[in-house]
Amino acid sequence: MHFTVAQLGRDCDEFTLHIYASLAEQERKMISERCKAAAAISKQKGRKFGLQLRSKAWQRQVSALGRAALVQEAEERAQAYRHTIEWALRQPGRDGGLIFYRGAAHALNERQIESPTGRRWQGHAIQRMARRLHLDHPPGYLKDHVVLGRVQDIWQEHPECNALQLVARMGAAHALGLHRAYGFLKRTRCAAA
């Protein structure tokens, strides 16, 4: 295949083309550096660029439109994966109980089902998609302040309960480990004393 450059004619060899291409690439880099330097100097002098030239109301409107587009894209992506997420959340968890989001991700990864990003599934990604799809699935891990509030409520009703009874009273929807239950029960008793 012969490459013809109008400015150089038909008899231009590959070496000459390579030199001209290298010079053009170097010139592009130099132009880019000069433009960046000029923009930096202008910014230091207080000149505004792009969105900053518009009013604050217009900037907020553009930002809101951008966020809305991202939310809509995420909603559509979640809808495309609805059957996958529902299947994963129906799988049995440990001891036949509810599956946690991390366990659901593990189930999808075992079946080699790709995530929307083409990577492995993560529990937090499944949790976000389940929220977008309005799937009622309890979180696998409760935050400390939520657990502490529930432990305090249970302890006020049943001050004689131990850690094992506390785990049973918390329910299967939010399984609480025995070690963690003991720690929260201890904190509640110390705070009350």
PDB file of C-alpha atoms in Angstrom:
ATOM      1  CA  MET A   1       0.000   0.000   0.000  1.00  0.00           C
ATOM      2  CA  HIS A   2       1.420   3.354  -1.026  1.00  0.00           C
ATOM      3  CA  PHE A   3       0.703   6.459   1.054  1.00  0.00           C
ATOM      4  CA  THR A   4       0.509   9.697  -0.946  1.00  0.00           C
ATOM      5  CA  VAL A   5       0.821  13.160   0.595  1.00  0.00           C
ATOM      6  CA  ALA A   6      -0.372  15.973  -1.656  1.00  0.00           C
ATOM      7  CA  GLN A   7       2.254  18.419  -0.373  1.00  0.00           C
ATOM      8  CA  LEU A   8       5.176  15.954  -0.744  1.00  0.00           C
ATOM      9  CA  GLY A   9       4.143  14.199  -3.964  1.00  0.00           C
ATOM     10  CA  ARG A  10       4.110  10.508  -4.931  1.00  0.00           C
ATOM     11  CA  ASP A  11       7.802   9.886  -4.525  1.00  0.00           C
ATOM     12  CA  CYS A  12       7.917  10.508  -0.773  1.00  0.00           C
ATOM     13  CA  ASP A  13       9.521   7.609   1.101  1.00  0.00           C
ATOM     14  CA  GLU A  14       8.569   6.239   4.559  1.00  0.00           C
ATOM     15  CA  PHE A  15      11.554   7.842   6.278  1.00  0.00           C
ATOM     16  CA  THR A  16      10.505  11.330   5.173  1.00  0.00           C
ATOM     17  CA  LEU A  17       6.919  10.661   6.244  1.00  0.00           C
ATOM     18  CA  HIS A  18       8.161   9.480   9.650  1.00  0.00           C
ATOM     19  CA  ILE A  19      10.187  12.666  10.132  1.00  0.00           C
ATOM     20  CA  TYR A  20       7.241  14.886   9.177  1.00  0.00           C
ATOM     21  CA  ALA A  21       4.924  12.933  11.499  1.00  0.00           C
ATOM     22  CA  SER A  22       7.402  13.277  14.378  1.00  0.00           C
ATOM     23  CA  LEU A  23       7.700  17.024  13.767  1.00  0.00           C
ATOM     24  CA  ALA A  24       3.903  17.386  13.682  1.00  0.00           C
ATOM     25  CA  GLU A  25       3.575  15.471  16.962  1.00  0.00           C
ATOM     26  CA  GLN A  26       6.234  17.642  18.606  1.00  0.00           C
ATOM     27  CA  GLU A  27       4.504  20.815  17.378  1.00  0.00           C
ATOM     28  CA  ARG A  28       1.173  19.554  18.791  1.00  0.00           C
ATOM     29  CA  LYS A  29       2.814  19.023  22.203  1.00  0.00           C
ATOM     30  CA  MET A  30       4.377  22.481  22.141  1.00  0.00           C
ATOM     31  CA  ILE A  31       1.059  24.125  21.206  1.00  0.00           C
ATOM     32  CA  SER A  32      -0.657  22.260  24.042  1.00  0.00           C
ATOM     33  CA  GLU A  33       1.983  23.385  26.555  1.00  0.00           C
ATOM     34  CA  ARG A  34       1.756  27.004  25.399  1.00  0.00           C
ATOM     35  CA  CYS A  35      -2.062  26.974  25.636  1.00  0.00           C
ATOM     36  CA  LYS A  36      -1.956  25.486  29.154  1.00  0.00           C
ATOM     37  CA  ALA A  37       0.620  28.048  30.276  1.00  0.00           C
ATOM     38  CA  ALA A  38      -1.443  30.921  28.840  1.00  0.00           C
ATOM     39  CA  ALA A  39      -4.610  29.619  30.521  1.00  0.00           C
ATOM     40  CA  ALA A  40      -2.795  29.312  33.869  1.00  0.00           C
ATOM     41  CA  ILE A  41      -1.566  32.909  33.615  1.00  0.00           C
ATOM     42  CA  SER A  42      -5.068  34.100  32.716  1.00  0.00           C
ATOM     43  CA  LYS A  43      -6.531  32.242  35.707  1.00  0.00           C
ATOM     44  CA  GLN A  44      -3.982  33.855  38.011  1.00  0.00           C
ATOM     45  CA  LYS A  45      -5.074  37.244  36.692  1.00  0.00           C
ATOM     46  CA  GLY A  46      -8.691  36.368  37.541  1.00  0.00           C
ATOM     47  CA  ARG A  47     -10.055  35.588  34.083  1.00  0.00           C
ATOM     48  CA  LYS A  48     -12.994  33.171  34.012  1.00  0.00           C
ATOM     49  CA  PHE A  49     -13.498  30.290  31.602  1.00  0.00           C
ATOM     50  CA  GLY A  50     -16.330  27.984  30.527  1.00  0.00           C
ATOM     51  CA  LEU A  51     -19.219  27.669  32.991  1.00  0.00           C
ATOM     52  CA  GLN A  52     -17.792  30.440  35.166  1.00  0.00           C
ATOM     53  CA  LEU A  53     -18.754  32.951  32.469  1.00  0.00           C
ATOM     54  CA  ARG A  54     -22.443  32.135  33.018  1.00  0.00           C
ATOM     55  CA  SER A  55     -24.694  33.126  35.902  1.00  0.00           C
ATOM     56  CA  LYS A  56     -24.883  31.029  39.083  1.00  0.00           C
ATOM     57  CA  ALA A  57     -28.496  30.102  38.294  1.00  0.00           C
ATOM     58  CA  TRP A  58     -27.478  28.819  34.867  1.00  0.00           C
ATOM     59  CA  GLN A  59     -24.580  26.844  36.415  1.00  0.00           C
ATOM     60  CA  ARG A  60     -26.972  25.238  38.924  1.00  0.00           C
ATOM     61  CA  GLN A  61     -29.382  24.387  36.118  1.00  0.00           C
ATOM     62  CA  VAL A  62     -26.645  22.728  34.048  1.00  0.00           C
ATOM     63  CA  SER A  63     -25.410  20.808  37.104  1.00  0.00           C
ATOM     64  CA  ALA A  64     -28.955  19.640  37.874  1.00  0.00           C
ATOM     65  CA  LEU A  65     -29.414  18.459  34.287  1.00  0.00           C
ATOM     66  CA  GLY A  66     -26.126  16.568  34.474  1.00  0.00           C
ATOM     67  CA  ARG A  67     -27.100  14.876  37.740  1.00  0.00           C
ATOM     68  CA  ALA A  68     -30.520  13.993  36.337  1.00  0.00           C
ATOM     69  CA  ALA A  69     -28.898  12.373  33.297  1.00  0.00           C
ATOM     70  CA  LEU A  70     -26.576  10.333  35.519  1.00  0.00           C
ATOM     71  CA  VAL A  71     -29.472   9.214  37.737  1.00  0.00           C
ATOM     72  CA  GLN A  72     -31.543   8.217  34.710  1.00  0.00           C
ATOM     73  CA  GLU A  73     -28.615   6.241  33.290  1.00  0.00           C
ATOM     74  CA  ALA A  74     -28.154   4.445  36.616  1.00  0.00           C
ATOM     75  CA  GLU A  75     -31.892   3.675  36.782  1.00  0.00           C
ATOM     76  CA  GLU A  76     -31.840   2.194  33.275  1.00  0.00           C
ATOM     77  CA  ARG A  77     -28.755   0.136  34.094  1.00  0.00           C
ATOM     78  CA  ALA A  78     -30.419  -1.181  37.254  1.00  0.00           C
ATOM     79  CA  GLN A  79     -33.557  -2.103  35.296  1.00  0.00           C
ATOM     80  CA  ALA A  80     -31.421  -3.997  32.783  1.00  0.00           C
ATOM     81  CA  TYR A  81     -29.961  -6.065  35.639  1.00  0.00           C
ATOM     82  CA  ARG A  82     -33.229  -6.492  37.584  1.00  0.00           C
ATOM     83  CA  HIS A  83     -33.553 -10.243  36.976  1.00  0.00           C
ATOM     84  CA  THR A  84     -29.910 -10.825  37.892  1.00  0.00           C
ATOM     85  CA  ILE A  85     -30.178  -8.873  41.152  1.00  0.00           C
ATOM     86  CA  GLU A  86     -33.477 -10.508  42.104  1.00  0.00           C
ATOM     87  CA  TRP A  87     -32.007 -13.963  41.446  1.00  0.00           C
ATOM     88  CA  ALA A  88     -28.941 -13.197  43.560  1.00  0.00           C
ATOM     89  CA  LEU A  89     -31.014 -11.911  46.485  1.00  0.00           C
ATOM     90  CA  ARG A  90     -33.235 -15.027  46.412  1.00  0.00           C
ATOM     91  CA  GLN A  91     -30.255 -17.321  46.981  1.00  0.00           C
ATOM     92  CA  PRO A  92     -29.963 -18.845  50.471  1.00  0.00           C
ATOM     93  CA  GLY A  93     -27.453 -17.266  52.796  1.00  0.00           C
ATOM     94  CA  ARG A  94     -25.483 -18.858  55.588  1.00  0.00           C
ATOM     95  CA  ASP A  95     -27.429 -21.406  57.569  1.00  0.00           C
ATOM     96  CA  GLY A  96     -30.309 -21.097  55.103  1.00  0.00           C
ATOM     97  CA  GLY A  97     -31.153 -17.533  56.221  1.00  0.00           C
ATOM     98  CA  LEU A  98     -31.270 -14.337  54.202  1.00  0.00           C
ATOM     99  CA  ILE A  99     -28.299 -13.710  51.963  1.00  0.00           C
ATOM    100  CA  PHE A 100     -26.195 -10.634  52.568  1.00  0.00           C
ATOM    101  CA  TYR A 101     -25.244  -8.343  49.683  1.00  0.00           C
ATOM    102  CA  ARG A 102     -21.668  -9.616  49.772  1.00  0.00           C
ATOM    103  CA  GLY A 103     -22.945 -13.187  49.534  1.00  0.00           C
ATOM    104  CA  ALA A 104     -25.156 -12.244  46.584  1.00  0.00           C
ATOM    105  CA  ALA A 105     -22.135 -10.719  44.861  1.00  0.00           C
ATOM    106  CA  HIS A 106     -20.189 -13.901  45.526  1.00  0.00           C
ATOM    107  CA  ALA A 107     -23.009 -15.976  43.986  1.00  0.00           C
ATOM    108  CA  LEU A 108     -22.966 -13.837  40.833  1.00  0.00           C
ATOM    109  CA  ASN A 109     -19.183 -14.014  40.597  1.00  0.00           C
ATOM    110  CA  GLU A 110     -19.262 -17.791  40.952  1.00  0.00           C
ATOM    111  CA  ARG A 111     -21.621 -17.996  37.974  1.00  0.00           C
ATOM    112  CA  GLN A 112     -19.262 -15.635  36.093  1.00  0.00           C
ATOM    113  CA  ILE A 113     -21.952 -13.033  35.447  1.00  0.00           C
ATOM    114  CA  GLU A 114     -20.287  -9.738  34.585  1.00  0.00           C
ATOM    115  CA  SER A 115     -21.193  -6.539  36.362  1.00  0.00           C
ATOM    116  CA  PRO A 116     -22.160  -3.433  34.333  1.00  0.00           C
ATOM    117  CA  THR A 117     -18.541  -2.266  34.528  1.00  0.00           C
ATOM    118  CA  GLY A 118     -17.237  -5.610  33.290  1.00  0.00           C
ATOM    119  CA  ARG A 119     -15.557  -6.367  36.607  1.00  0.00           C
ATOM    120  CA  ARG A 120     -16.443  -8.582  39.529  1.00  0.00           C
ATOM    121  CA  TRP A 121     -19.611  -7.868  41.512  1.00  0.00           C
ATOM    122  CA  GLN A 122     -19.276  -6.131  44.868  1.00  0.00           C
ATOM    123  CA  GLY A 123     -21.810  -6.133  47.706  1.00  0.00           C
ATOM    124  CA  HIS A 124     -22.208  -2.361  47.774  1.00  0.00           C
ATOM    125  CA  ALA A 125     -22.979  -2.290  44.033  1.00  0.00           C
ATOM    126  CA  ILE A 126     -25.764  -4.833  44.502  1.00  0.00           C
ATOM    127  CA  GLN A 127     -27.074  -2.831  47.466  1.00  0.00           C
ATOM    128  CA  ARG A 128     -27.225   0.374  45.386  1.00  0.00           C
ATOM    129  CA  MET A 129     -28.992  -1.420  42.520  1.00  0.00           C
ATOM    130  CA  ALA A 130     -31.472  -3.033  44.922  1.00  0.00           C
ATOM    131  CA  ARG A 131     -32.297   0.423  46.330  1.00  0.00           C
ATOM    132  CA  ARG A 132     -32.814   1.814  42.827  1.00  0.00           C
ATOM    133  CA  LEU A 133     -35.109  -1.107  42.011  1.00  0.00           C
ATOM    134  CA  HIS A 134     -37.003  -0.632  45.317  1.00  0.00           C
ATOM    135  CA  LEU A 135     -36.299  -4.224  46.312  1.00  0.00           C
ATOM    136  CA  ASP A 136     -37.050  -4.746  49.992  1.00  0.00           C
ATOM    137  CA  HIS A 137     -33.976  -6.598  51.202  1.00  0.00           C
ATOM    138  CA  PRO A 138     -32.560  -5.909  54.665  1.00  0.00           C
ATOM    139  CA  PRO A 139     -28.938  -4.791  54.854  1.00  0.00           C
ATOM    140  CA  GLY A 140     -26.520  -7.452  55.958  1.00  0.00           C
ATOM    141  CA  TYR A 141     -24.599  -5.172  58.296  1.00  0.00           C
ATOM    142  CA  LEU A 142     -26.204  -2.590  60.520  1.00  0.00           C
ATOM    143  CA  LYS A 143     -24.298   0.515  61.484  1.00  0.00           C
ATOM    144  CA  ASP A 144     -23.212   0.821  65.089  1.00  0.00           C
ATOM    145  CA  HIS A 145     -25.615   3.618  66.047  1.00  0.00           C
ATOM    146  CA  VAL A 146     -28.586   1.632  64.665  1.00  0.00           C
ATOM    147  CA  VAL A 147     -27.530  -1.525  66.525  1.00  0.00           C
ATOM    148  CA  LEU A 148     -26.933   0.428  69.727  1.00  0.00           C
ATOM    149  CA  GLY A 149     -30.422   1.943  69.541  1.00  0.00           C
ATOM    150  CA  ARG A 150     -32.032  -1.479  69.059  1.00  0.00           C
ATOM    151  CA  VAL A 151     -29.947  -3.044  71.817  1.00  0.00           C
ATOM    152  CA  GLN A 152     -30.945  -0.260  74.211  1.00  0.00           C
ATOM    153  CA  ASP A 153     -34.638  -0.775  73.351  1.00  0.00           C
ATOM    154  CA  ILE A 154     -34.394  -4.536  73.879  1.00  0.00           C
ATOM    155  CA  TRP A 155     -32.437  -4.099  77.121  1.00  0.00           C
ATOM    156  CA  GLN A 156     -35.018  -1.677  78.536  1.00  0.00           C
ATOM    157  CA  GLU A 157     -37.761  -4.243  77.920  1.00  0.00           C
ATOM    158  CA  HIS A 158     -35.672  -7.244  79.049  1.00  0.00           C
ATOM    159  CA  PRO A 159     -32.828  -6.110  81.360  1.00  0.00           C
ATOM    160  CA  GLU A 160     -31.998  -9.704  82.299  1.00  0.00           C
ATOM    161  CA  CYS A 161     -31.223 -10.862  78.715  1.00  0.00           C
ATOM    162  CA  ASN A 162     -27.751 -12.082  77.817  1.00  0.00           C
ATOM    163  CA  ALA A 163     -25.893 -11.817  74.492  1.00  0.00           C
ATOM    164  CA  LEU A 164     -27.356 -15.044  73.093  1.00  0.00           C
ATOM    165  CA  GLN A 165     -30.906 -13.936  73.892  1.00  0.00           C
ATOM    166  CA  LEU A 166     -30.145 -10.511  72.426  1.00  0.00           C
ATOM    167  CA  VAL A 167     -29.079 -12.101  69.122  1.00  0.00           C
ATOM    168  CA  ALA A 168     -32.345 -14.074  69.053  1.00  0.00           C
ATOM    169  CA  ARG A 169     -34.413 -10.942  69.796  1.00  0.00           C
ATOM    170  CA  MET A 170     -32.672  -8.919  67.045  1.00  0.00           C
ATOM    171  CA  GLY A 171     -34.224 -11.293  64.500  1.00  0.00           C
ATOM    172  CA  ALA A 172     -32.934 -13.170  61.487  1.00  0.00           C
ATOM    173  CA  ALA A 173     -33.396 -10.204  59.148  1.00  0.00           C
ATOM    174  CA  HIS A 174     -30.443  -8.452  60.794  1.00  0.00           C
ATOM    175  CA  ALA A 175     -28.227 -11.188  62.106  1.00  0.00           C
ATOM    176  CA  LEU A 176     -25.985  -9.861  64.845  1.00  0.00           C
ATOM    177  CA  GLY A 177     -22.868 -11.804  65.756  1.00  0.00           C
ATOM    178  CA  LEU A 178     -22.484 -13.036  69.324  1.00  0.00           C
ATOM    179  CA  HIS A 179     -19.238 -11.113  69.912  1.00  0.00           C
ATOM    180  CA  ARG A 180     -20.723  -7.869  68.600  1.00  0.00           C
ATOM    181  CA  ALA A 181     -23.939  -8.408  70.591  1.00  0.00           C
ATOM    182  CA  TYR A 182     -21.919  -8.908  73.789  1.00  0.00           C
ATOM    183  CA  GLY A 183     -20.004  -5.674  73.171  1.00  0.00           C
ATOM    184  CA  PHE A 184     -23.149  -3.620  72.620  1.00  0.00           C
ATOM    185  CA  LEU A 185     -24.883  -5.188  75.609  1.00  0.00           C
ATOM    186  CA  LYS A 186     -21.877  -4.343  77.755  1.00  0.00           C
ATOM    187  CA  ARG A 187     -21.874  -0.728  76.535  1.00  0.00           C
ATOM    188  CA  THR A 188     -25.597  -0.417  77.250  1.00  0.00           C
ATOM    189  CA  ARG A 189     -25.243  -1.817  80.769  1.00  0.00           C
ATOM    190  CA  CYS A 190     -22.256   0.455  81.539  1.00  0.00           C
ATOM    191  CA  ALA A 191     -24.136   3.518  80.279  1.00  0.00           C
ATOM    192  CA  ALA A 192     -27.146   2.647  82.420  1.00  0.00           C
ATOM    193  CA  ALA A 193     -25.027   2.089  85.550  1.00  0.00           C
TER     194      ALA A 193
END
